[in-house]
Amino acid sequence: MRYAAPTTVDEAVGLLAADADARVFAGATDLIPQIRSGRPEPSVLVDLKRIDRLVGVGESGGTWTVGAATPTSTLTADEAFTGAFPGLSEASGLIGSDQIQNRSSWGGNLCNASPAADSVPALVANAVRAVVAGSNGERTVPVEEIVTGPGQTSLADDEFVVEFQVDTPPAHTADAYLRLIPRTEMDIAVVGAAVRLTMDGGTCTAATVALGAVAPTVVRVPDAEAALVGSTLDDATLEAVAAAASAACNPIDDKRGTIEYRRQVAGVLAKRAATIAAERANA
Amino acid sequence: MATVHLQANHAAFTDGVRELEVDGATVGAVIDELATRFEGLGPLLREGSSVAIDGELQPKGTIYAAVGPDADVHFLAPIAGG
Amino acid sequence: MINRTHVHCTVNGDEVDFLATDSTSLLDALRTELGLTGVKEGCGTGDCGACSITVDGALNCACLMFAPEAEGREIGTVEGIAQGDHLHPLQETFLEGAALQCGICTPGFLVAAKVLLDENPTPTETEIRYALAGNLCRCTGYDKIIHAVQEAAVQLNGAKS
Amino acid sequence: MTATENPPSKYKYVGTRPVRHDGLDKVTGKARFAADLDLTGQLRGAIVRSPHAHARIVSIDTSAAEAMPGVKSVVTGADFPAIDPSDSAHDEAVNNIARDEALYVGHAVAAVAATTMEEARAAAAAVEVEYEVLPAVLSIDEAIAEGAPIANSTNRTLFTGDTEPSNIASVGPFQRGDVDAGFAAADVIVERTFTTKAVHQGYIEPHACVADVGQDGKATIWASSQGHFAVRSKTAKILGWGTDKIKVTPAEIGGGFGGKTTIYLEPIAVRLSQKAGRPVKIVMTREEVLRATGPAPASKIHMKMGATKDGELTTIQGTLHYSNGSAKGYAALTGAMSIASYKFPNLDLMAIGTVDNTPKSAAYRAPSAPQAAFAIETLIDEVADQLEMDPIELRLKNAVVEGDPTAMGAPHPKIGFIETLEAIKNSEHYNSPVPEGAGRGFGTGFWFNIGEQSSATVNLNEDGTATVITGSPDIGGSRASMALMAAEELGLDVHRITPIVADTESVGFTDITEGSRATFATGMAVVNACRDLIEQMKERAAVMRGVAADQVAWIDGAAVIEGPPSEGADPVSIAEITAAAKMTGGPLTATASLNAAGAGPSFAAHLADVRVDEETGQVEILRYTAAQDAGTAIHPSYVEGQMQGGSAQGIGWALNEEYIFSADGVMQNAGFLDYRMPVASDLPMIETIIVEVPNPSHPYGVRGVGETGIVPPIGTLANAIADQTGVRMTNLPMSPPNVLKALNER
């Protein structure tokens, strides 16, 4: 296993194109445990953190750009970013301990393609786009098109995510992310729920609901979104949101939770996240 | 004579007797006497038991501990710790 | 030796050079190449914090870094917390408050707590508990560790005013 | 003078809170744990482990591994002498390295030593083991099922004389009175079945050792262990060597909790070193620790209890199954025996230990008591509920006192259970309102504590300082306790005393630091050695003052001359005596050893406020208080630390910790991510109340406090959950999915 620390995107693409077993990494917070547990080692480890473009967060002309290897602690510490995307910020802040937060990144969290990745439901709820670089140049795709299944992405061998783009939310729009873990910290989500709402005088005018850890990939819940739009988030609406979220799940039984548990709690978290997002949007 | 108290698992070898009078100046002598009276009981008392004399737990594996003429001797399941 | 990379970095304020294979973790390199055995391995997967170090001032698990990633970085370990024979207030309050039993997790807790107090001089109990949630202790139930961090914060703030 | 004032302490040093002597090294990173040691020419060892829960080892081909770069030695079970299955050392030997059968996933079957860890790992992967997979048994229910496959062909039920292989390790009935009459006399009868999963001790330091076999054939071992003399005797037995050929030096130990009373690596490291002619270090990964070292047993306990309407507990009847994992053991017996807190006139308990194809279980802090206490404390709480009695009053009414029988019938010595219950009853916590929407639970625990063998040497140095040398590895501050007791005896400042834990060739034999025995038994040896020294110092002072020895008294750390001709002369200090020692008979040193009788049982009572999120099943602990009878607290901070640490472990056991096995016996959560021990944000402060009912069998009244604290939390939290939700949790862990399922079923 050889380590390489390219300083440009082209250099990194070149390393990937030259060796099919090369692998990019940012925090390695998943990669190192995977290698320790016996996954085959990549031939070349391509460290993306020395490429300037991959580290940083900023807003310009109504679009936020987040480098794919930016430590999530940078995002949670950025007051302007957190003000614009409170749910996305809190989801980013839930990826592991403070130690992990200084290593983990959206790029890694997304491309590791774990169904339980905390940032991904919030990325989807905010319609975040990924800018992907490869031998054929760059392309921009919605994040939900990156992950195709557990551990599987649509990226070619010579491609990696360079940065993320997300539009500044319209007025009275806010997001929220909740997850269920057995402890208070240091766990992988058993269920995650991201909700983004636009409110107009107490009535919801736009809604996105995305669930994590309840299916092979992040699940959008159109029935919950439909129930929210036009509502004032009264109890009946919230129960409808919960029912729709539970119905949208396609979970598995594993060491972290049962099918029944994930279904039930997905509904609980969806309705709670919707309530928080509405409060934020109304504020 | 000391009064010896046995556990229910000891009683499998003693026809159900759980309390009996035994002559013996030491734990070892008491065990030897019991082993003679009840076939199969010896190994359980020697290797699989702790002993309390008049309520005080004795060092593990003790056979020389003195047993007074009116002592209460309890053979217990083995006690360990963590 | 195959693929030994030369790494130049700063450790506890001293410039150091070492050689490590590319797949070596920074934890192993610190322990075996530099003899900094105060950095402990409890899990090797970033879940216990016993190997907590600072990298350019930020808290990290040394087990989750490849040694070559340290190139040009400033690394801080438990061995660098005391200034000469002068203990850091956290080290003092851990000792005075019996905030350690077996001591295997102590170096990681001290590094993490120092980062916390450097960034947030007046943390609440809840903030301390979440800031230290990446460090497992199995002996103390955390109670005396939290108290020791609170006491160190008081001492540090008293020293400043 | 008011009744609430504490009486002035009898002691000058005992009961104070000095900084521990080994503390500085531990806050600066200098303390040397076993994995921190590197010897010149040292090799690294790696273990080959079974991927099967149960398999016959048909053959092992090590030739490819031996030919790999850097590899210096390879061993298999054939490199160790066969030990007869009837020998009590057999199971631990086989657990160190399998011979004919692999008994669980992770069981060691071979090992290699190579110049680097990478080479060792690669070579371990190249050892070719041919297995014949056998049917496996993975739980208590599977083990006792009719026609179950035999999990371990060498197991015979202990002390029954049975000669046929069996999945039953031990059977232990405990009986007194007449349970049928007891139930007939009862107005309330409660009955439930409880299940608990295997849980790990979870020490943060993985097992590690370094072994170096010299040209003279002698082995030196540096080990992370609760008892280095036990490492020596067990390693000697497994290798077939004399103990004179093995020296074990205790490294600092990064937690044990019972899990480091047994050995896993040392015989293998010695054999690898002997074959290679170089030192060998072996350090387990966390995954290996979880897959291959001893958890506390899973259990299944059926219990039925009766009480009269005025709250008298009349009867207890139960069957307690405990899994010993892949080997025989006493887990179930110990569990049943630990039911010793209440005066049940009628008792009928059947303890059944089972054997299966999961890792061989090991001791864990008050071994087997937490599982049984979960059942007992839940049922008593239900009785209190049904009788509408205060849960503490009900327990006070039935609590054992001196002379009352344990489950085995032997009378309790002097104990402080009543005082411990009253400490909680009088606490601010108990007398404060339960937070809105929350639940409050109460539970208790008991542990015997043990004595065993200890040795101590105390040397007085020429300047009047002292060195206290013992053989008890210090896991949680026991060096400070030894120094405090020596300080009290000698009248010497505690920081002029250096407590040392010496290797197996530098101090007398000492049993393992287990059973809450170090401060009790080793402390007694230290006290005895100090008393011997005081007699010697009195004689020296008599020589120095020209008086008869019986004219010298030892008062406040100095020899005081009484009677003519030196009446009224200045006392002779320790420093003066030691400075003059070469003129009065040479160095002052004393050694004491003992096999301690009279260990004092310790009782604990815990109180918790919890809030259950009834939509998700999450349990938040709002407040937690632990009271425990320490006898006498030598160093109160470390007594509190034991109570807090035990509480936190019990809380983890109660809420989220469990071994999760796949259908083929592979542990699914072999890491700290999914083996969920409490993190700092999971817990509140753990308030402590130290109760002191001195143990009359110890010079300072010490009982030992290490273990009891883990016993009450499970029942305490289950009772708190029931208080809020009305739901009795009977299956551990009380994790969000399990709690929500129970809530859904209410």
Coordinates of C-alpha atoms in Angstrom, one line a residue, chain C residues 1 21 23-24 28 31-32 35 37-45 47-48 50 78-79 81-82 87 90-92 94-107 109-110 125-126 128-130 132-144 146-147 150, chain D residues 17 19-20 22-24 26-29 31-33 35-36 38 116 118 200-206 252-255 257 281 284-286 364-365 475-477 635 637-638 640-642 644-646 648-649 652 657 672-673 675 677-681 683-687:
Chain C
M1 CA 12.8 -2.2 3.8
T21 CA 5.9 2.3 5.7
S23 CA 0.4 1.8 5.7
T24 CA 1.7 2.4 9.2
D28 CA 2.3 3.0 15.6
R31 CA 5.0 4.7 19.6
T32 CA 7.6 2.7 17.8
G35 CA 9.0 6.2 21.6
T37 CA 4.2 5.4 24.3
G38 CA 2.0 7.7 26.2
V39 CA -0.2 7.5 23.1
K40 CA -2.2 4.4 23.7
E41 CA -4.0 1.9 21.5
G42 CA -7.4 0.8 22.9
C43 CA -9.2 -0.1 19.7
G44 CA -7.4 1.0 16.6
T45 CA -10.7 2.1 15.0
D47 CA -13.8 4.5 19.0
C48 CA -12.0 4.9 22.3
A50 CA -6.9 6.5 24.0
V78 CA 0.3 13.8 26.3
E79 CA 4.1 14.0 26.6
I81 CA 1.3 18.8 28.0
A82 CA 3.5 19.5 31.0
L87 CA 2.3 20.1 35.2
L90 CA -5.5 19.4 34.1
Q91 CA -2.7 17.1 35.1
E92 CA -2.9 18.6 38.6
F94 CA -6.7 14.7 37.6
L95 CA -4.2 13.8 40.3
E96 CA -5.8 15.8 43.1
G97 CA -9.3 14.6 42.1
A98 CA -8.5 10.9 41.6
A99 CA -9.7 11.2 38.1
L100 CA -7.8 8.1 37.0
Q101 CA -7.8 4.5 38.1
C102 CA -5.9 2.2 35.8
G103 CA -4.6 5.2 33.8
I104 CA -4.7 3.7 30.3
C105 CA -7.3 6.2 29.0
T106 CA -5.8 9.1 31.0
P107 CA -3.4 10.4 28.2
F109 CA -8.5 12.3 28.1
L110 CA -5.9 14.9 29.0
E125 CA -21.0 19.9 32.4
T126 CA -22.9 18.9 29.3
I128 CA -17.6 18.6 28.8
R129 CA -19.4 15.3 28.6
Y130 CA -20.0 15.7 24.8
L132 CA -15.1 13.9 25.9
A133 CA -17.6 11.4 24.4
G134 CA -14.9 10.2 22.0
N135 CA -12.8 9.0 25.0
L136 CA -13.8 5.8 26.7
C137 CA -13.1 5.2 30.4
R138 CA -14.1 2.0 31.9
C139 CA -12.9 2.6 35.5
T140 CA -14.3 5.9 36.7
G141 CA -17.8 6.2 35.4
Y142 CA -16.5 9.6 34.2
D143 CA -17.6 11.5 37.4
K144 CA -14.2 12.4 38.7
I146 CA -15.7 15.7 34.6
H147 CA -15.1 17.2 38.0
Q150 CA -14.4 21.6 35.7
Chain D
R17 CA -7.1 11.5 50.1
V19 CA -2.3 12.0 45.5
R20 CA -1.6 8.4 44.5
D22 CA 1.9 6.2 40.7
G23 CA -0.2 9.2 39.5
L24 CA 2.4 11.4 38.1
K26 CA 0.1 8.2 34.5
V27 CA -0.7 11.9 33.8
T28 CA 2.5 12.4 31.9
G29 CA 2.4 9.3 29.7
A31 CA 3.7 4.8 33.0
R32 CA 4.7 1.6 31.2
F33 CA 1.9 -0.7 30.3
A35 CA 2.4 -3.0 25.1
D36 CA 4.7 -0.1 25.8
D38 CA 10.2 -3.0 23.5
T116 CA 7.4 -7.0 12.1
E118 CA 2.9 -6.9 9.1
H200 CA -17.5 -7.9 28.3
Q201 CA -15.4 -6.4 31.1
G202 CA -14.4 -3.8 28.5
Y203 CA -11.0 -2.8 30.0
I204 CA -9.5 -0.2 27.6
E205 CA -6.1 -1.9 27.5
P206 CA -6.1 -5.0 25.2
E252 CA 1.0 -1.3 34.7
I253 CA -2.4 -2.8 34.0
G254 CA -5.0 -0.9 32.0
G255 CA -8.1 -2.3 33.6
F257 CA -12.4 -6.1 36.3
K281 CA 5.7 -9.3 22.1
M284 CA -4.3 -8.3 21.0
T285 CA -6.4 -6.1 18.8
R286 CA -9.7 -4.9 20.2
Y364 CA -16.4 -9.9 35.8
R365 CA -16.7 -7.9 39.0
I475 CA -5.6 -1.5 39.1
G476 CA -7.4 1.3 40.8
G477 CA -5.2 2.9 43.4
H635 CA -8.6 6.3 50.5
S637 CA -11.6 9.0 46.6
Y638 CA -10.7 5.6 45.3
E640 CA -15.9 6.4 45.5
G641 CA -14.1 5.6 42.2
Q642 CA -14.8 1.9 42.6
Q644 CA -18.8 5.0 40.4
G645 CA -17.0 2.7 38.0
G646 CA -19.0 -0.3 39.1
A648 CA -21.2 2.8 35.2
Q649 CA -20.4 -0.8 34.2
G652 CA -23.8 -0.2 30.5
E657 CA -24.1 -3.9 26.1
F672 CA -16.3 -0.4 20.5
L673 CA -18.6 1.1 17.9
Y675 CA -20.2 -3.1 21.6
M677 CA -20.2 0.9 26.6
P678 CA -21.3 4.1 28.2
V679 CA -19.6 7.3 27.0
A680 CA -19.3 10.4 29.1
S681 CA -22.5 12.0 27.7
L683 CA -24.2 9.4 32.3
P684 CA -24.9 12.0 35.0
M685 CA -22.7 12.5 37.9
I686 CA -22.7 9.4 40.1
E687 CA -23.3 10.6 43.7

